Amino acid sequence: MNASPTSARALPFDETRRRGGPLSALLSSDRPRSKVLSALLLAILLLLAATPFLFSGSQPVGTAAKICVFIVLVASYDLLLGYSGIVSFAHTMFFGIGGYGIAIALERLGPTWGSAAIGLIAALALSALLAIAIGLLSLRVRAIFFSMITLAVASAAAVLASQLSDVTGGEDGLSFQLPQALRPAFRLLSEPVFGTAVNGRLLAYYLVFFVSLVIFLVLLRIVNSPFGRVLQAIRENEFRAEALGYRVVAYRTAASVISALAATIAGALMALWLRYNGPDTTLSFSIMIDILLMVVIGGMGTMYGAVIGAALFVLAQSYLQVLMGAGSAALAGLPLLPNLIHPDRWLLWLGALFIISVYAFPGGIVGRLRQAKQ
Amino acid sequence: MSDLTTDAAAPAELPRAKSDWLPLLLIPALALLALPFVGSPSTWVTLTVAGLAMGMMIFLMASGLTLVFGLMDIINFGHGVFISLGAYATLLVLGPLAGWATADSVGLNLALLLLCILAAMAVTGVAGAVFERVIVRPVYGSHLKQILVTMGGLIVTEQLIHAIWGASPIPIPLPQSLRGAFVLGDIVMERYRVVAVVIGLAVFIGMQLLLNRTRIGLLIRAGVENPEMVEALGYRIRRLFVSVFIAGSALAGLGGVMWAFYRQTLTAGMGMEVMVLVFIVIIIGGLGSVGGCFVGSILVALVANYVGFIEPKLALISNILVMALVLIWRPQGLFPVARR
């Protein structure tokens, strides 16, 4: 396990300590360290912040909200995979718990902020308990064992969610009402601003946006704290970290709890935005695969990789298919080729990119950009 | 493999793997325990036979994975895609020989099943060789990368199956004489399940004999214990690794055929769906142990069948409960494999 994918990266501790300033404080002294990357991140941030005012229609805003949620989800997974070297397949379980927490509470207790809070707190508590249980039971064994056990547990959770239809709505999921202030009919200002009505939908979007931003910065803070450094040390050489006196299982369990909590919040945001939660939106295994692709393509162990990965992936999911459709139509008549670039085969190409990432540039897009600078 | 077999004549008595019978007793104990809960003995026999057959099918799908892990220390998260691929390979046979499936002859029907199996094993064997070369070889030694890269291989191969055979589920008919059931008094035994038991037992016994009584088996077992030493003795461990990977993939293909005929539909995701079960089985059995995989498969299938009859809602998570109980008893699985 010595040849960890990110072992080549130097820890940017001393270099950044000397600088400072408010931006550094906000980014926990972990600057993008590449001009192109900074530009990309800034562009994504500005676009996400201004989407409701830049584009008309509901699809772009929906895409932007999904990107925000997935940035949190993928960043929290990166804390596990990239910073701690733990491969878990149970991340969607925590995402689902968050979604169901909000959905069940708002559906049963009525559409108020109070019930949303109760749902979120209950979901966070359940996630933390499960993460501790799984962590303490199986994090002391080897990487493969942990992966397989989390896969089994996650599939059991998915089965439970679809079986306990009295509680979770089964395969149909749960639709629910939002608190008054987030409903489309709610008007904060009577006049539109820059041609966009300031209604509950807009507030809901900015709730998703700002909560995602804060959670992302918190995660960035965590991985750049001494705690984060210990995780990286364990990832690089478990034996030495143990010999230095760090309790490896405790640190790993703590990492998986933090990661699970962030995923739970992401799930809650997703449910709030969609006003619905079901197995396919938060709990399915295909979302787990998406998360894995986003982390690795964006860049494991970089945090900013989550932003790039999530944005790229969600955009590809929404818009690459159109491009591929055109290509496929142009090649009609040839054998197999049109099938390979059929719009439904977009995952094939991202999968190939994923494999190439693992081999050729383990730091993903972010690692690549940072290397280019040096 | 010529350099492995034509060497000095095998000694009369090859060392055997040491036996540990305790976990084997679990199966009859479980069956007896279930009897009073099920109630009627004839239902119990029906459930037990069905469970055994199910267990054999799971074993066929899981055996290759555990074999590959045992020897190569490679965990192939993409193993499930070989199950799907094997299942789709039956189309190569079922297309031209569709008449054999509906023919009213047991011989032709069984021949068709055999041809499907051969085609599947050939296709998945070749795919396994490619997979080993392209996907797995660069990541020997790093479990983290193995998990990621084989997962990527799974995604790409699954999409390729979609591209080649289309994305919609394809129905495949069970050959005429394998449909229906034998009825002995109150006991009902589906014919196809009997066939599955026969094939599963044959593969298991074949694997045990190969691993425990032949020179190749000895080398494989030695390779599991200490690959460097086997290499130093002049055997090409690399070639042995590749052949085991190919054999493992072919076994997945065989399992895929049996599973596909049982479900009677083909979907590219079918392999991934059973992978969870396969993982549970090899965790229960002890990663890398073929015998453990066999016992684990039967345990999981029997429990699922009994629980499914007694309390249907619990059946779907019964395998997790079995896994948890086994891991509490033996944290390394039923038959722990000595690790290097």
XYZ file of C-alpha atoms in Angstrom:
714
model
C 0.000 0.000 0.000
C 3.018 2.265 -0.161
C 2.395 3.494 -3.656
C -0.651 5.505 -2.766
C -2.035 7.505 -5.684
C -1.263 10.881 -4.203
C 2.020 10.163 -2.534
C 3.876 12.382 -4.986
C 2.111 15.481 -3.732
C 4.056 17.597 -1.293
C 2.199 18.782 1.753
C 1.710 22.527 1.259
C 2.236 23.444 4.873
C 5.201 25.759 5.083
C 4.693 27.430 1.760
C 1.291 28.807 2.681
C 1.761 29.535 6.356
C 3.782 32.611 5.508
C 1.127 34.224 3.354
C -2.149 34.717 5.108
C -4.841 37.254 4.444
C -8.597 36.755 4.506
C -8.731 34.607 1.363
C -6.136 32.246 2.761
C -8.085 32.023 5.982
C -11.248 31.219 4.054
C -9.507 28.571 1.984
C -7.644 27.218 5.032
C -4.311 28.114 3.400
C -4.969 25.516 0.730
C -4.952 27.699 -2.357
C -5.657 26.212 -5.792
C -1.939 26.616 -6.651
C -2.528 26.845 -10.393
C -3.724 29.800 -12.455
C -5.936 27.724 -14.697
C -7.431 25.926 -11.724
C -8.081 29.216 -9.907
C -9.782 30.594 -12.995
C -11.897 27.455 -13.380
C -12.926 27.444 -9.724
C -13.760 31.142 -9.814
C -15.802 30.653 -12.968
C -17.715 27.752 -11.420
C -18.331 29.748 -8.236
C -19.570 32.825 -10.124
C -21.719 30.799 -12.508
C -23.301 28.867 -9.663
C -23.890 32.060 -7.714
C -25.532 33.827 -10.639
C -27.306 30.988 -12.454
C -30.863 32.071 -11.583
C -30.132 35.527 -13.030
C -28.124 34.398 -16.065
C -30.329 31.695 -17.502
C -34.052 31.479 -17.907
C -36.104 28.366 -17.436
C -35.942 25.801 -14.672
C -33.462 23.336 -16.179
C -30.256 25.394 -15.733
C -31.149 26.203 -12.125
C -31.886 22.556 -11.466
C -28.538 21.588 -12.961
C -26.764 24.227 -10.855
C -28.466 23.028 -7.659
C -27.462 19.469 -8.474
C -23.862 20.578 -8.997
C -23.870 22.327 -5.583
C -25.203 19.242 -3.826
C -22.790 16.930 -5.591
C -19.826 19.165 -4.757
C -20.591 18.588 -1.074
C -21.239 14.897 -1.577
C -18.087 14.336 -3.627
C -15.927 16.485 -1.341
C -17.099 14.482 1.651
C -16.272 11.275 -0.204
C -12.854 12.679 -1.052
C -12.205 13.054 2.666
C -12.546 9.266 2.847
C -11.045 8.130 -0.438
C -8.467 10.767 -1.215
C -7.340 11.842 2.233
C -7.798 8.652 4.237
C -7.371 5.988 1.560
C -10.631 4.273 2.543
C -12.838 2.881 -0.228
C -16.386 2.871 1.034
C -19.419 1.958 -1.033
C -21.866 3.087 1.628
C -21.686 6.794 0.886
C -25.050 6.854 -0.876
C -26.549 5.250 2.208
C -25.754 8.408 4.197
C -26.888 10.582 1.278
C -30.147 8.636 1.329
C -30.551 8.936 5.088
C -30.334 12.732 4.758
C -32.893 12.754 1.980
C -35.287 10.460 3.793
C -34.818 12.357 7.056
C -36.103 15.554 5.467
C -38.725 13.806 3.357
C -40.241 11.757 6.177
C -40.217 14.645 8.652
C -41.779 17.168 6.266
C -44.356 14.681 5.057
C -45.379 13.474 8.512
C -44.909 16.517 10.718
C -46.027 19.143 8.240
C -44.108 21.642 6.128
C -42.451 23.760 8.795
C -38.844 24.701 9.547
C -39.180 22.884 12.856
C -39.949 19.552 11.260
C -37.133 20.039 8.729
C -34.770 20.578 11.646
C -36.080 17.507 13.474
C -35.671 15.428 10.303
C -32.154 16.674 9.704
C -31.032 16.128 13.290
C -32.512 12.639 13.399
C -30.837 11.818 10.080
C -27.483 13.158 11.281
C -27.731 11.108 14.471
C -28.583 7.925 12.578
C -25.770 8.513 10.086
C -23.251 9.110 12.843
C -24.312 5.957 14.685
C -24.122 3.825 11.553
C -20.766 5.273 10.543
C -19.348 4.595 13.993
C -20.711 1.056 13.990
C -19.374 0.218 10.517
C -16.095 1.960 11.259
C -15.353 0.275 14.548
C -16.393 -3.135 13.257
C -14.616 -3.150 9.948
C -12.051 -0.369 9.631
C -9.427 -2.438 11.382
C -9.491 -4.966 8.568
C -7.929 -4.517 5.172
C -9.165 -2.141 2.483
C -10.901 -4.802 0.416
C -12.817 -6.238 3.321
C -14.090 -2.820 4.272
C -15.182 -2.077 0.709
C -17.074 -5.325 0.395
C -18.754 -4.958 3.773
C -19.847 -1.387 3.031
C -21.197 -2.546 -0.330
C -23.239 -5.238 1.416
C -24.499 -2.858 4.104
C -25.410 -0.193 1.540
C -27.359 -2.668 -0.548
C -29.191 -3.853 2.558
C -30.080 -0.229 3.310
C -31.375 0.232 -0.231
C -33.466 -2.924 0.056
C -34.842 -1.799 3.411
C -35.782 1.607 2.014
C -37.709 0.061 -0.848
C -39.321 -2.604 1.376
C -40.473 -0.436 4.278
C -42.964 1.358 2.093
C -45.052 2.503 5.070
C -42.171 4.686 6.204
C -40.218 5.489 3.050
C -42.824 5.295 0.324
C -41.075 2.277 -1.182
C -40.062 2.526 -4.822
C -42.321 5.537 -5.344
C -40.494 7.614 -2.756
C -42.016 10.546 -0.907
C -43.207 13.881 -2.241
C -43.713 16.625 0.285
C -44.428 20.314 0.795
C -41.684 22.755 1.720
C -41.909 25.411 4.429
C -43.787 28.511 3.266
C -40.703 30.605 2.457
C -39.325 28.062 -0.032
C -42.472 27.533 -2.069
C -42.616 28.932 -5.621
C -45.702 30.959 -4.733
C -43.888 32.842 -1.974
C -42.761 36.367 -3.021
C -40.015 38.069 -1.084
C -40.035 41.195 -3.282
C -42.964 42.229 -5.387
C -40.763 43.437 -8.272
C -38.437 41.136 -10.245
C -34.692 41.802 -9.895
C -32.799 41.773 -13.222
C -35.820 40.105 -14.774
C -35.909 37.274 -12.229
C -38.747 36.896 -9.784
C -37.501 36.759 -6.184
C -39.688 33.878 -5.076
C -39.408 30.852 -2.812
C -37.748 28.848 -5.543
C -34.928 31.388 -5.734
C -34.577 31.304 -1.950
C -34.442 27.513 -2.060
C -31.666 27.699 -4.634
C -29.622 30.094 -2.549
C -30.207 27.982 0.542
C -28.705 25.031 -1.350
C -25.895 27.203 -2.736
C -24.799 28.806 0.531
C -25.101 25.700 2.675
C -23.046 23.800 0.082
C -20.442 26.550 0.017
C -20.144 26.592 3.813
C -19.928 22.808 4.117
C -17.306 22.730 1.375
C -15.187 25.327 3.181
C -15.595 23.426 6.440
C -14.407 20.228 4.770
C -11.473 22.130 3.288
C -10.694 23.391 6.786
C -10.853 19.847 8.193
C -8.492 18.287 5.648
C -5.975 21.081 6.206
C -6.105 20.797 9.974
C -3.692 18.693 12.005
C -6.428 16.056 12.027
C -6.379 16.011 8.227
C -2.592 15.647 8.237
C -2.856 12.615 10.490
C -5.344 11.066 8.069
C -2.880 11.628 5.232
C -0.095 10.134 7.309
C -2.202 7.047 7.949
C -3.016 6.832 4.258
C 0.660 6.955 3.323
C 1.889 4.490 5.912
C -0.488 3.022 8.417
C 2.231 1.166 10.265
C 4.365 4.243 10.863
C 1.393 6.327 11.928
C 0.462 3.671 14.465
C 4.073 3.553 15.632
C 4.022 7.315 16.141
C 1.199 6.788 18.587
C -1.833 7.732 16.505
C -4.797 5.444 17.011
C -5.443 4.561 13.418
C -8.899 3.047 13.875
C -10.096 6.050 15.896
C -8.888 8.506 13.253
C -10.369 6.513 10.407
C -13.664 6.147 12.208
C -13.726 9.886 12.906
C -13.053 10.561 9.222
C -15.879 8.290 8.148
C -18.258 9.913 10.645
C -17.442 13.429 9.395
C -17.778 12.276 5.834
C -21.100 10.576 6.591
C -22.461 13.714 8.269
C -21.566 15.897 5.287
C -23.163 13.369 2.934
C -26.295 13.422 5.088
C -26.520 17.197 4.774
C -26.045 16.878 1.017
C -28.917 14.388 0.930
C -31.104 16.757 2.923
C -30.342 19.598 0.478
C -31.109 17.352 -2.480
C -34.487 16.401 -1.021
C -35.266 20.047 -0.162
C -34.469 21.144 -3.682
C -36.426 18.355 -5.409
C -39.318 18.391 -2.893
C -39.099 14.637 -3.282
C -36.926 11.767 -2.184
C -36.854 8.207 -3.467
C -34.457 5.329 -3.957
C -33.318 6.548 -7.387
C -32.539 10.121 -6.362
C -30.312 9.452 -3.374
C -29.907 5.764 -2.642
C -29.157 3.896 -5.848
C -25.848 2.228 -6.561
C -25.477 4.145 -9.819
C -25.101 7.340 -7.765
C -22.293 5.636 -5.863
C -20.567 4.954 -9.170
C -21.109 8.572 -10.220
C -19.486 9.785 -6.991
C -16.513 7.513 -7.535
C -16.073 8.792 -11.092
C -16.348 12.422 -9.982
C -13.762 12.058 -7.208
C -11.213 10.251 -9.333
C -11.617 12.321 -12.492
C -11.635 15.588 -10.522
C -8.654 14.570 -8.441
C -8.397 12.386 -5.348
C -7.064 14.059 -2.237
C -7.419 17.595 -3.509
C -10.892 18.773 -2.372
C -10.988 21.181 -5.330
C -11.224 18.040 -7.440
C -14.722 17.615 -6.058
C -15.749 20.981 -7.519
C -14.256 20.269 -10.928
C -15.414 16.634 -10.960
C -18.971 17.363 -9.906
C -19.369 20.297 -12.305
C -17.886 18.388 -15.228
C -19.870 15.251 -14.532
C -23.266 16.849 -14.000
C -22.766 19.034 -17.083
C -21.731 15.953 -19.074
C -24.786 14.107 -17.819
C -27.033 16.968 -18.896
C -25.361 18.237 -22.065
C -22.754 15.766 -23.387
C -25.559 13.495 -24.489
C -26.793 16.102 -26.956
C -23.340 16.261 -28.528
C -23.041 12.501 -28.674
C -26.464 12.247 -30.249
C -25.299 14.467 -33.098
C -22.121 12.418 -33.536
C -23.998 9.171 -33.467
C -26.442 10.386 -36.106
C -23.547 11.514 -38.326
C -22.006 8.045 -38.213
C -25.265 6.166 -38.797
C -24.793 3.206 -41.092
C -21.358 2.210 -39.826
C -21.212 -0.960 -37.727
C -21.007 -0.591 -33.919
C -19.488 2.925 -34.003
C -22.818 4.752 -33.800
C -23.646 2.531 -30.815
C -20.437 3.485 -29.077
C -21.193 7.182 -29.238
C -24.919 6.780 -28.740
C -26.131 9.396 -26.226
C -26.907 6.663 -23.691
C -23.290 5.494 -23.774
C -21.792 8.621 -22.211
C -20.835 6.614 -19.139
C -18.613 4.443 -21.336
C -16.366 7.398 -22.091
C -16.339 8.717 -18.556
C -15.523 5.195 -17.392
C -12.570 5.075 -19.772
C -11.472 8.504 -18.541
C -11.770 7.151 -14.999
C -9.448 4.207 -15.709
C -6.934 6.476 -17.445
C -7.102 8.827 -14.457
C -6.264 6.066 -12.000
C -3.231 5.048 -14.063
C -1.906 8.103 -15.759
C -2.820 11.041 -13.582
C -3.735 9.853 -10.088
C -4.235 13.451 -9.008
C -7.032 13.771 -11.556
C -7.679 17.023 -13.380
C -6.641 19.128 -10.396
C -3.383 17.241 -9.939
C -2.681 17.622 -13.644
C -3.274 21.372 -13.584
C -1.074 21.788 -10.540
C 1.707 19.818 -12.181
C 1.490 21.883 -15.349
C 2.218 24.985 -13.300
C 5.463 23.660 -11.841
C 1.450 -24.756 -18.923
C 3.843 -27.359 -20.304
C 6.638 -26.344 -17.987
C 4.381 -26.966 -15.033
C 3.211 -30.426 -15.906
C 6.063 -32.147 -17.703
C 8.480 -31.735 -14.845
C 9.668 -34.640 -12.739
C 6.963 -37.208 -12.064
C 4.597 -36.170 -9.304
C 5.321 -37.781 -5.950
C 2.852 -40.443 -4.966
C 1.338 -38.459 -2.114
C 0.970 -34.715 -2.536
C 0.484 -32.746 0.641
C -3.165 -31.908 1.152
C -4.811 -28.874 2.607
C -5.630 -29.505 6.242
C -9.284 -29.975 6.949
C -11.512 -28.128 9.371
C -14.916 -29.742 9.574
C -16.673 -27.527 12.073
C -18.182 -25.024 9.601
C -19.469 -27.895 7.467
C -21.710 -28.943 10.347
C -23.409 -25.552 10.107
C -25.349 -26.610 7.021
C -27.149 -29.679 8.470
C -27.555 -27.855 11.791
C -29.223 -24.958 10.045
C -31.447 -27.256 8.000
C -32.567 -29.113 11.138
C -33.147 -25.862 12.997
C -35.385 -24.647 10.194
C -37.533 -27.810 10.201
C -39.785 -26.969 13.178
C -40.273 -23.402 11.926
C -41.244 -24.497 8.434
C -43.645 -27.113 9.776
C -44.456 -29.587 7.047
C -41.559 -31.916 6.122
C -42.404 -31.975 2.419
C -42.280 -28.174 2.196
C -39.019 -28.344 4.096
C -37.492 -30.762 1.572
C -38.698 -28.588 -1.290
C -37.173 -25.500 0.301
C -33.933 -27.288 1.076
C -33.459 -28.608 -2.442
C -34.307 -25.209 -3.908
C -31.853 -23.598 -1.509
C -29.104 -26.037 -2.397
C -29.617 -25.312 -6.091
C -29.559 -21.582 -5.465
C -26.393 -22.054 -3.426
C -24.757 -23.924 -6.310
C -25.536 -21.094 -8.692
C -24.085 -18.542 -6.291
C -21.055 -20.779 -5.831
C -20.497 -20.949 -9.580
C -20.554 -17.157 -9.759
C -18.354 -16.650 -6.694
C -15.781 -19.409 -7.065
C -13.733 -17.624 -9.706
C -13.505 -14.460 -7.655
C -12.275 -16.236 -4.559
C -9.818 -18.343 -6.574
C -8.311 -15.247 -8.181
C -8.067 -13.509 -4.833
C -6.515 -16.540 -3.204
C -3.721 -16.822 -5.703
C -3.132 -13.347 -7.008
C -4.225 -11.241 -4.049
C -6.295 -9.327 -6.582
C -9.811 -8.349 -5.708
C -11.788 -7.940 -8.874
C -14.757 -5.650 -8.306
C -15.451 -6.086 -12.006
C -16.058 -9.805 -11.580
C -19.788 -9.221 -11.907
C -19.428 -8.065 -15.465
C -18.074 -11.474 -16.464
C -21.276 -12.939 -15.095
C -23.256 -10.624 -17.381
C -20.920 -11.240 -20.285
C -21.245 -15.010 -19.913
C -24.995 -14.648 -19.856
C -25.010 -12.551 -23.045
C -22.649 -15.018 -24.725
C -25.488 -17.555 -24.692
C -27.074 -15.424 -27.405
C -24.279 -16.514 -29.751
C -25.551 -20.075 -29.395
C -29.249 -19.430 -28.873
C -29.455 -17.369 -32.059
C -28.459 -20.032 -34.615
C -29.676 -23.001 -32.571
C -33.030 -21.642 -31.424
C -34.690 -24.856 -32.648
C -32.817 -26.931 -30.112
C -34.442 -25.114 -27.229
C -37.958 -25.919 -28.337
C -37.131 -29.422 -29.582
C -38.867 -32.154 -27.633
C -35.641 -34.037 -26.952
C -33.839 -34.062 -23.624
C -30.558 -34.754 -25.415
C -30.800 -31.721 -27.701
C -31.902 -29.499 -24.819
C -29.004 -30.511 -22.623
C -26.598 -30.241 -25.559
C -27.823 -26.695 -26.082
C -27.206 -25.852 -22.416
C -23.728 -27.366 -22.684
C -22.964 -25.379 -25.846
C -24.161 -22.194 -24.147
C -21.843 -22.944 -21.241
C -18.899 -23.595 -23.537
C -19.531 -20.419 -25.517
C -19.846 -18.398 -22.329
C -16.676 -19.825 -20.856
C -14.781 -19.164 -24.082
C -15.996 -15.566 -24.321
C -15.411 -14.748 -20.669
C -12.062 -16.557 -20.710
C -10.841 -14.355 -23.546
C -12.364 -11.276 -21.926
C -10.646 -12.236 -18.683
C -7.286 -12.430 -20.434
C -7.803 -8.964 -21.925
C -9.087 -7.592 -18.618
C -6.077 -8.963 -16.774
C -3.666 -7.468 -19.288
C -5.282 -4.052 -19.712
C -6.966 -3.326 -16.413
C -5.447 -5.398 -13.656
C -1.781 -5.934 -14.468
C -0.599 -2.374 -13.831
C -2.043 -2.375 -10.322
C -0.707 -5.533 -8.710
C 0.065 -4.879 -5.076
C -2.182 -1.889 -4.432
C -5.622 -2.869 -3.182
C -6.906 0.683 -3.322
C -6.078 1.050 -6.999
C -7.359 -2.445 -7.727
C -10.763 -1.621 -6.338
C -10.942 1.621 -8.307
C -9.618 0.309 -11.587
C -11.661 -2.890 -11.643
C -14.714 -0.783 -10.833
C -13.834 1.315 -13.895
C -13.447 -1.865 -15.932
C -16.887 -2.903 -14.759
C -18.456 0.367 -15.898
C -16.799 0.308 -19.313
C -17.509 -3.370 -19.986
C -21.114 -2.995 -18.902
C -21.483 -0.098 -21.333
C -19.833 -2.142 -24.089
C -22.406 -4.880 -23.521
C -25.067 -2.199 -23.969
C -23.385 -0.993 -27.150
C -23.136 -4.483 -28.648
C -26.385 -6.115 -27.593
C -28.573 -3.093 -26.892
C -29.742 -1.712 -23.566
C -33.158 -3.319 -23.226
C -33.600 -6.607 -21.343
C -33.562 -9.677 -23.590
C -35.747 -12.663 -22.716
C -34.080 -16.065 -23.024
C -36.177 -19.212 -22.960
C -35.266 -22.192 -20.840
C -34.905 -25.322 -23.033
C -38.151 -27.271 -23.174
C -37.276 -30.286 -21.069
C -35.655 -28.228 -18.311
C -38.911 -26.449 -17.539
C -41.386 -27.681 -14.991
C -40.693 -29.786 -11.954
C -40.364 -33.335 -10.722
C -43.072 -34.149 -8.234
C -42.433 -36.906 -5.697
C -45.438 -37.121 -3.450
C -45.672 -33.683 -1.816
C -42.116 -32.743 -2.734
C -41.616 -30.462 -5.705
C -38.215 -30.170 -7.349
C -37.764 -27.833 -10.268
C -35.890 -29.633 -13.024
C -33.589 -26.745 -13.747
C -32.532 -26.573 -10.114
C -31.591 -30.232 -10.192
C -29.407 -29.519 -13.226
C -27.857 -26.590 -11.338
C -27.056 -28.839 -8.362
C -25.394 -31.385 -10.650
C -23.285 -28.783 -12.464
C -22.388 -26.939 -9.257
C -21.305 -30.144 -7.513
C -19.309 -31.215 -10.554
C -17.448 -27.903 -10.651
C -16.821 -27.942 -6.909
C -15.496 -31.504 -6.898
C -13.446 -30.780 -10.007
C -11.904 -27.714 -8.381
C -11.159 -29.557 -5.147
C -9.491 -32.414 -7.022
C -7.529 -30.013 -9.182
C -6.360 -27.959 -6.227
C -5.624 -30.825 -3.857
C -4.538 -33.731 -6.019
C -2.652 -32.343 -8.989
C 0.676 -30.723 -9.545
C -0.931 -27.548 -10.895
C -3.078 -27.382 -7.791
C -0.005 -27.801 -5.633
C 1.686 -24.931 -7.466
C -1.386 -22.757 -7.109
C -1.565 -23.446 -3.407
C 2.164 -22.854 -3.073
C 1.755 -19.633 -5.040
C -0.865 -18.484 -2.565
C 1.529 -19.110 0.316
C 4.690 -17.707 -1.210
C 4.852 -16.618 -4.857
C 8.505 -15.592 -4.706
C 9.554 -19.055 -3.593
C 7.583 -20.731 -6.369
C 9.186 -18.333 -8.847
C 12.611 -19.076 -7.426
C 12.003 -22.796 -7.929
C 11.831 -22.071 -11.637
C 8.087 -21.947 -12.272
C 6.624 -19.058 -14.201
C 4.250 -17.723 -11.608
C 3.141 -15.005 -14.023
C 1.719 -17.577 -16.419
C 0.056 -19.379 -13.566
C -1.508 -16.094 -12.448
C -2.880 -15.351 -15.892
C -4.305 -18.846 -16.298
C -5.994 -18.639 -12.930
C -7.474 -15.261 -13.825
C -8.770 -16.701 -17.103
C -10.175 -19.736 -15.286
C -11.812 -17.452 -12.725
C -13.463 -15.361 -15.426
C -14.612 -18.479 -17.265
C -16.182 -19.777 -14.054
C -18.016 -16.464 -13.716
C -19.225 -16.955 -17.287
C -20.487 -20.429 -16.404
C -22.260 -19.016 -13.368
C -23.694 -16.284 -15.579
C -25.248 -18.822 -17.953
C -26.872 -20.729 -15.113
C -28.117 -17.506 -13.515
C -29.427 -16.146 -16.806
C -31.461 -19.269 -17.567
C -32.777 -19.172 -14.034
C -33.920 -15.546 -14.406
C -34.822 -16.027 -18.063
C -33.890 -12.434 -18.855
C -30.620 -10.779 -19.767
C -29.630 -7.339 -18.508
C -26.137 -5.861 -18.463
C -26.583 -4.987 -14.796
C -27.481 -8.540 -13.720
C -23.888 -9.358 -12.788
C -23.553 -6.295 -10.605
C -26.843 -7.119 -8.886
C -25.609 -10.511 -7.735
C -22.152 -9.193 -6.887
C -23.386 -8.099 -3.471
C -24.440 -11.681 -2.789
C -21.142 -12.944 -4.167
C -19.161 -10.634 -1.907
C -21.195 -11.675 1.127
C -20.557 -15.306 0.272
C -16.804 -14.941 -0.045
C -16.595 -12.836 3.101
C -18.488 -15.577 4.957
C -16.348 -18.307 3.452
C -13.046 -16.580 4.115
C -11.536 -14.578 1.253
C -9.594 -16.878 -1.029
C -10.984 -20.179 0.194
C -12.838 -22.287 -2.386
C -14.300 -24.634 0.205
C -15.427 -21.689 2.319
C -17.034 -20.141 -0.717
C -18.977 -23.375 -1.285
C -20.188 -23.600 2.308
C -20.931 -19.869 2.388
C -23.005 -20.035 -0.813
C -25.140 -22.864 0.499
C -25.563 -21.228 3.904
C -26.672 -17.925 2.428
C -29.052 -19.553 -0.049
C -30.602 -21.892 2.527
C -31.105 -19.091 5.027
C -32.646 -16.899 2.338
C -35.012 -19.703 1.366
C -36.102 -20.633 4.882
C -36.444 -17.032 6.011
C -38.240 -16.171 2.783
C -40.809 -18.834 3.604
C -41.151 -18.025 7.313
C -40.905 -14.210 7.231
C -40.691 -12.850 3.632
C -39.790 -9.280 4.578
C -36.659 -10.410 6.380
C -35.373 -12.543 3.505
C -33.739 -9.684 1.644
C -31.499 -8.729 4.514
C -31.066 -12.240 5.899
C -27.729 -12.590 4.112
C -26.373 -9.516 5.913
C -27.435 -11.024 9.219
C -25.735 -14.319 8.366
C -22.599 -12.387 7.438
C -22.629 -10.436 10.698
C -23.093 -13.602 12.796
C -20.345 -15.470 10.973
C -17.938 -12.553 11.313
C -18.632 -12.381 15.040
C -17.807 -16.092 15.310
C -14.847 -16.127 12.928
C -13.715 -12.608 11.952
C -11.698 -13.932 9.002
C -14.571 -16.030 7.628
C -15.416 -19.713 8.053
C -12.224 -21.030 6.493
C -9.555 -18.391 7.089
C -6.826 -18.516 4.475
C -3.311 -18.045 5.798
C -2.163 -14.696 4.469
C 1.330 -13.779 3.557
